[in-house]
């Protein structure tokens, strides 16, 4: 039952996140309903927060294989739970990709026709980029695949560091449990604004890979993995996994001890304050 609940939580949460987040990319690309990484990023942030609120009593609400790997490395979950989380995440992302195609297929075809393109002869920068992230996602700079991998990796590094910090009892400065999902979502919003112009800010191997596979299903196989499948894999899968793993190690061996030290000092100050107040009361009693 626990396994089934965890699988359901990751599937449903990842579906909500991808359906709303990639859906925002679709409406921006096809209709101009949203403009720039700021507006799209805000939708992604809200989508992630909603997914967490809906499913965190079912699973730990990761929705991201790189986060799940980091949780295992950081000893916050057992390694034997990793496969069921991965499975839920890839199924959720794939189903969201399929649902979005059913919703926008006609609009995609119209968009391609207007551009003088077809499913068999269009570029990765067209409507196909709704399901297939691209790098460089800019005409104003150069982004090699190593730079892209670094961008994705450092983005996930920051994300995992924030998640660990917001969910650690040692961090007395964290927001309460009801607000933490909002701040995790806003972290994604900020990262999309910084990294989006470089790589589309995938930050999630399941969110990237499953839409590409769906794109292959519907006819975009020649361009689904870009001009170089190896480089695409390194940028959107290897980079995030490495970034998440390093963040887990960094938190456990650097930031967590500092949080603990701060919490202990805070407790000492509280005790001293309590003792001082007690002494003052005793002194007042003696005077009286």
Tab-separated table of C-alpha atoms in Angstrom:
chain	number	residue	atom	x	y	z
A	1	UNK	CA	0.000	0.000	0.000
A	2	UNK	CA	2.852	2.427	0.820
A	3	UNK	CA	4.489	1.630	-2.513
A	4	UNK	CA	1.251	2.159	-4.408
A	5	UNK	CA	0.619	5.417	-2.574
A	6	UNK	CA	4.130	6.701	-3.337
A	7	UNK	CA	3.772	5.763	-7.007
A	8	UNK	CA	0.390	7.486	-7.217
A	9	UNK	CA	1.731	10.593	-5.497
A	10	UNK	CA	4.658	10.971	-7.881
A	11	UNK	CA	2.546	10.209	-10.947
A	12	UNK	CA	-0.238	12.650	-10.053
A	13	UNK	CA	2.093	15.381	-8.852
A	14	UNK	CA	4.375	15.124	-11.879
A	15	UNK	CA	1.340	15.121	-14.164
A	16	UNK	CA	-0.003	18.319	-12.583
A	17	UNK	CA	3.393	19.996	-12.757
A	18	UNK	CA	4.067	19.040	-16.397
A	19	UNK	CA	0.535	19.601	-17.653
A	20	UNK	CA	0.383	23.130	-16.270
A	21	UNK	CA	4.037	24.027	-16.808
A	22	UNK	CA	4.478	22.674	-20.333
A	23	UNK	CA	0.942	23.870	-21.041
A	24	UNK	CA	2.151	27.396	-20.274
A	25	UNK	CA	4.969	26.911	-22.782
A	26	UNK	CA	2.368	25.740	-25.326
A	27	UNK	CA	0.087	28.752	-24.891
A	28	UNK	CA	3.072	31.089	-25.076
A	29	UNK	CA	4.388	29.429	-28.255
A	30	UNK	CA	1.094	28.945	-30.084
A	31	UNK	CA	-0.977	31.923	-28.987
A	32	UNK	CA	1.403	34.429	-27.405
A	33	UNK	CA	-0.706	34.199	-24.254
A	34	UNK	CA	2.402	34.424	-22.080
A	35	UNK	CA	5.609	36.248	-22.899
A	36	UNK	CA	9.131	35.649	-21.671
A	37	UNK	CA	10.552	33.424	-18.949
A	38	UNK	CA	9.039	35.626	-16.236
A	39	UNK	CA	5.413	34.787	-16.949
A	40	UNK	CA	6.060	31.186	-17.980
A	41	UNK	CA	8.304	30.703	-14.956
A	42	UNK	CA	5.613	31.966	-12.613
A	43	UNK	CA	3.167	29.389	-13.969
A	44	UNK	CA	5.774	26.671	-13.447
A	45	UNK	CA	6.318	27.794	-9.865
A	46	UNK	CA	2.603	27.767	-9.077
A	47	UNK	CA	2.209	24.394	-10.820
A	48	UNK	CA	4.913	22.823	-8.663
A	49	UNK	CA	3.450	24.280	-5.471
A	50	UNK	CA	-0.001	22.936	-6.384
A	51	UNK	CA	1.442	19.509	-7.166
A	52	UNK	CA	3.137	19.393	-3.769
A	53	UNK	CA	0.007	20.466	-1.905
A	54	UNK	CA	-2.078	17.838	-3.707
A	55	UNK	CA	0.248	14.859	-3.204
A	56	UNK	CA	2.683	15.351	-0.330
A	57	UNK	CA	0.650	13.080	1.960
A	58	UNK	CA	1.034	10.344	-0.677
A	59	UNK	CA	4.737	10.626	-1.448
A	60	UNK	CA	7.512	13.082	-0.643
A	61	UNK	CA	6.450	15.111	-3.715
A	62	UNK	CA	9.722	15.092	-5.630
A	63	UNK	CA	8.386	15.029	-9.238
A	64	UNK	CA	12.015	14.990	-10.377
A	65	UNK	CA	14.460	12.051	-10.662
A	66	UNK	CA	17.399	14.351	-9.857
A	67	UNK	CA	15.720	15.369	-6.595
A	68	UNK	CA	14.930	11.742	-5.752
A	69	UNK	CA	18.557	10.743	-6.335
A	70	UNK	CA	19.666	13.632	-4.116
A	71	UNK	CA	17.274	12.484	-1.383
A	72	UNK	CA	18.800	9.005	-1.472
A	73	UNK	CA	22.361	10.355	-1.386
A	74	UNK	CA	21.382	12.709	1.426
A	75	UNK	CA	19.929	9.742	3.372
A	76	UNK	CA	16.463	11.263	3.446
A	77	UNK	CA	14.887	8.242	1.783
A	78	UNK	CA	15.813	4.615	1.216
A	79	UNK	CA	17.489	3.528	-2.008
A	80	UNK	CA	14.938	0.758	-2.494
A	81	UNK	CA	12.241	3.441	-2.899
A	82	UNK	CA	14.062	5.115	-5.798
A	83	UNK	CA	12.711	2.892	-8.634
A	84	UNK	CA	9.057	3.444	-7.699
A	85	UNK	CA	9.595	7.205	-7.527
A	86	UNK	CA	11.352	7.205	-10.906
A	87	UNK	CA	8.548	5.142	-12.430
A	88	UNK	CA	5.838	7.441	-11.098
A	89	UNK	CA	7.679	10.504	-12.369
A	90	UNK	CA	8.261	9.255	-15.909
A	91	UNK	CA	4.675	7.968	-16.189
A	92	UNK	CA	3.278	11.287	-14.964
A	93	UNK	CA	5.417	13.299	-17.388
A	94	UNK	CA	4.525	11.011	-20.310
A	95	UNK	CA	0.797	11.175	-19.610
A	96	UNK	CA	0.949	14.962	-19.326
A	97	UNK	CA	2.765	15.130	-22.671
A	98	UNK	CA	0.056	12.997	-24.277
A	99	UNK	CA	-2.764	15.061	-22.736
A	100	UNK	CA	-1.200	18.286	-23.976
A	101	UNK	CA	-0.927	16.856	-27.495
A	102	UNK	CA	-4.607	15.951	-27.493
A	103	UNK	CA	-5.383	19.487	-26.324
A	104	UNK	CA	-3.119	21.391	-28.728
A	105	UNK	CA	-2.562	19.073	-31.733
A	106	UNK	CA	-4.835	21.008	-34.076
A	107	UNK	CA	-3.286	24.310	-33.019
A	108	UNK	CA	0.205	22.893	-33.551
A	109	UNK	CA	-0.646	21.819	-37.093
A	110	UNK	CA	-2.135	25.227	-37.821
A	111	UNK	CA	0.958	26.901	-36.391
A	112	UNK	CA	3.220	24.836	-38.639
A	113	UNK	CA	1.073	25.560	-41.695
A	114	UNK	CA	1.252	29.285	-41.030
A	115	UNK	CA	5.031	29.002	-40.908
A	116	UNK	CA	5.143	26.963	-44.116
A	117	UNK	CA	6.260	23.851	-42.265
A	118	UNK	CA	4.996	20.336	-41.637
A	119	UNK	CA	5.587	17.632	-39.046
A	120	UNK	CA	8.154	16.096	-41.404
A	121	UNK	CA	9.939	19.339	-42.268
A	122	UNK	CA	10.151	21.742	-39.384
A	123	UNK	CA	12.855	22.978	-37.102
A	124	UNK	CA	13.316	22.308	-33.412
A	125	UNK	CA	12.666	25.999	-32.760
A	126	UNK	CA	9.061	25.762	-33.990
A	127	UNK	CA	6.044	24.328	-32.159
A	128	UNK	CA	8.093	21.166	-31.622
A	129	UNK	CA	9.990	22.994	-28.874
A	130	UNK	CA	6.876	22.748	-26.678
A	131	UNK	CA	7.730	19.075	-26.185
A	132	UNK	CA	11.440	19.220	-27.017
A	133	UNK	CA	13.598	21.666	-25.096
A	134	UNK	CA	16.448	23.260	-26.989
A	135	UNK	CA	19.832	24.786	-26.376
A	136	UNK	CA	20.974	27.352	-27.019
A	137	UNK	CA	17.612	28.949	-26.391
A	138	UNK	CA	18.996	32.328	-27.381
A	139	UNK	CA	20.043	34.295	-30.422
A	140	UNK	CA	22.111	36.729	-28.371
A	141	UNK	CA	24.743	34.370	-27.038
A	142	UNK	CA	26.588	31.097	-27.495
A	143	UNK	CA	25.802	28.032	-25.400
A	144	UNK	CA	27.958	24.937	-25.845
A	145	UNK	CA	26.647	21.628	-24.570
A	146	UNK	CA	29.076	21.798	-21.648
A	147	UNK	CA	27.812	25.267	-20.755
A	148	UNK	CA	24.273	23.958	-21.082
A	149	UNK	CA	25.039	21.000	-18.812
A	150	UNK	CA	26.590	23.366	-16.279
A	151	UNK	CA	23.517	25.622	-16.424
A	152	UNK	CA	21.147	22.714	-15.834
A	153	UNK	CA	23.415	21.253	-13.166
A	154	UNK	CA	23.835	24.431	-11.155
A	155	UNK	CA	20.114	25.095	-11.443
A	156	UNK	CA	19.292	21.729	-9.869
A	157	UNK	CA	22.092	22.275	-7.334
A	158	UNK	CA	20.370	25.455	-6.142
A	159	UNK	CA	16.935	23.794	-6.218
A	160	UNK	CA	18.016	20.812	-4.101
A	161	UNK	CA	19.905	23.024	-1.665
A	162	UNK	CA	16.738	25.072	-1.161
A	163	UNK	CA	14.551	21.974	-0.783
A	164	UNK	CA	16.882	20.449	1.797
A	165	UNK	CA	17.075	23.728	3.704
A	166	UNK	CA	13.313	24.328	3.686
A	167	UNK	CA	12.569	20.814	4.944
A	168	UNK	CA	15.287	20.454	7.591
A	169	UNK	CA	14.381	20.660	11.260
A	170	UNK	CA	17.887	21.991	11.933
A	171	UNK	CA	17.142	25.144	9.946
A	172	UNK	CA	15.240	27.310	12.401
A	173	UNK	CA	14.901	30.028	9.765
A	174	UNK	CA	12.767	27.951	7.414
A	175	UNK	CA	9.126	28.863	6.726
A	176	UNK	CA	6.428	26.675	8.222
A	177	UNK	CA	5.311	23.509	6.467
A	178	UNK	CA	2.288	25.168	4.901
A	179	UNK	CA	4.416	27.772	3.098
A	180	UNK	CA	7.399	25.634	2.062
A	181	UNK	CA	5.807	24.427	-1.234
A	182	UNK	CA	5.273	28.030	-2.319
A	183	UNK	CA	8.933	28.874	-1.789
A	184	UNK	CA	10.047	25.719	-3.598
A	185	UNK	CA	7.847	26.730	-6.517
A	186	UNK	CA	9.221	30.277	-6.473
A	187	UNK	CA	12.727	28.831	-6.586
A	188	UNK	CA	11.834	27.234	-9.911
A	189	UNK	CA	10.364	30.548	-11.097
A	190	UNK	CA	13.604	32.368	-10.337
A	191	UNK	CA	15.748	29.652	-11.917
A	192	UNK	CA	13.693	29.708	-15.123
A	193	UNK	CA	14.277	33.450	-15.367
A	194	UNK	CA	18.034	32.943	-15.023
A	195	UNK	CA	18.615	29.720	-16.955
A	196	UNK	CA	15.638	29.711	-19.336
A	197	UNK	CA	17.297	31.921	-21.953
A	198	UNK	CA	20.155	29.415	-22.156
A	199	UNK	CA	18.562	25.948	-22.108
A	200	UNK	CA	14.812	26.411	-21.552
A	201	UNK	CA	15.543	25.451	-17.916
A	202	UNK	CA	14.427	21.823	-17.928
A	203	UNK	CA	15.960	21.102	-14.492
A	204	UNK	CA	14.287	17.693	-14.502
A	205	UNK	CA	15.242	14.581	-16.529
A	206	UNK	CA	11.679	13.186	-16.487
A	207	UNK	CA	10.158	16.495	-17.548
A	208	UNK	CA	12.635	16.652	-20.436
A	209	UNK	CA	12.865	13.052	-21.617
A	210	UNK	CA	9.223	11.980	-21.600
A	211	UNK	CA	7.925	14.857	-23.763
A	212	UNK	CA	10.698	14.082	-26.256
A	213	UNK	CA	9.603	10.471	-26.417
A	214	UNK	CA	6.008	11.581	-26.981
A	215	UNK	CA	7.251	13.876	-29.742
A	216	UNK	CA	8.779	10.806	-31.395
A	217	UNK	CA	5.422	9.035	-31.136
A	218	UNK	CA	3.540	11.792	-32.967
A	219	UNK	CA	6.073	12.272	-35.762
A	220	UNK	CA	8.928	14.478	-34.596
A	221	UNK	CA	11.462	11.670	-34.201
A	222	UNK	CA	14.069	13.241	-36.548
A	223	UNK	CA	14.343	16.384	-34.421
A	224	UNK	CA	13.083	15.309	-30.987
A	225	UNK	CA	16.586	14.963	-29.539
A	226	UNK	CA	18.089	17.929	-31.350
A	227	UNK	CA	20.979	17.796	-33.766
A	228	UNK	CA	23.103	15.752	-31.369
A	229	UNK	CA	21.331	13.262	-29.079
A	230	UNK	CA	24.431	12.711	-26.919
A	231	UNK	CA	24.829	16.413	-26.182
A	232	UNK	CA	21.111	16.759	-25.472
A	233	UNK	CA	21.297	13.858	-23.005
A	234	UNK	CA	24.315	15.362	-21.257
A	235	UNK	CA	22.652	18.766	-20.908
A	236	UNK	CA	19.207	17.692	-19.732
A	237	UNK	CA	19.901	14.438	-17.873
A	238	UNK	CA	23.543	14.188	-16.801
A	239	UNK	CA	23.786	17.827	-15.716
A	240	UNK	CA	20.747	17.725	-13.400
A	241	UNK	CA	21.727	14.399	-11.819
A	242	UNK	CA	25.241	15.639	-11.036
A	243	UNK	CA	23.938	18.946	-9.719
A	244	UNK	CA	21.436	17.237	-7.419
A	245	UNK	CA	24.006	14.755	-6.105
A	246	UNK	CA	26.525	17.498	-5.332
A	247	UNK	CA	23.865	19.580	-3.581
A	248	UNK	CA	22.953	16.654	-1.308
A	249	UNK	CA	26.593	16.191	-0.331
A	250	UNK	CA	27.078	19.927	0.129
A	251	UNK	CA	24.048	20.216	2.381
A	252	UNK	CA	24.867	17.196	4.534
A	253	UNK	CA	28.540	18.036	5.027
A	254	UNK	CA	28.524	21.831	5.012
A	255	UNK	CA	25.178	23.568	5.380
A	256	UNK	CA	23.473	21.095	7.729
A	257	UNK	CA	26.239	21.307	10.388
A	258	UNK	CA	26.000	25.103	10.208
A	259	UNK	CA	22.230	24.931	10.611
A	260	UNK	CA	22.682	22.615	13.597
A	261	UNK	CA	25.181	24.960	15.197
A	262	UNK	CA	22.814	27.874	14.713
A	263	UNK	CA	19.931	25.913	16.242
A	264	UNK	CA	22.042	24.944	19.267
A	265	UNK	CA	23.120	28.538	19.805
A	266	UNK	CA	19.519	29.654	19.572
A	267	UNK	CA	18.521	27.101	22.242
A	268	UNK	CA	21.332	28.315	24.503
A	269	UNK	CA	20.177	31.904	24.118
A	270	UNK	CA	16.625	30.876	24.977
A	271	UNK	CA	17.826	29.050	28.104
A	272	UNK	CA	19.939	32.021	29.183
A	273	UNK	CA	17.014	34.332	28.601
A	274	UNK	CA	14.794	32.056	30.679
A	275	UNK	CA	17.361	31.886	33.473
A	276	UNK	CA	17.762	35.658	33.487
A	277	UNK	CA	14.009	36.160	33.706
A	278	UNK	CA	13.804	33.671	36.591
A	279	UNK	CA	16.607	35.423	38.469
A	280	UNK	CA	14.862	38.757	38.061
A	281	UNK	CA	11.627	37.343	39.462
A	282	UNK	CA	13.479	35.805	42.426
A	283	UNK	CA	15.206	39.109	43.127
A	284	UNK	CA	11.902	40.945	43.054
A	285	UNK	CA	10.392	38.395	45.473
A	286	UNK	CA	13.291	38.904	47.931
A	287	UNK	CA	12.871	42.681	47.808
A	288	UNK	CA	9.173	42.390	48.481
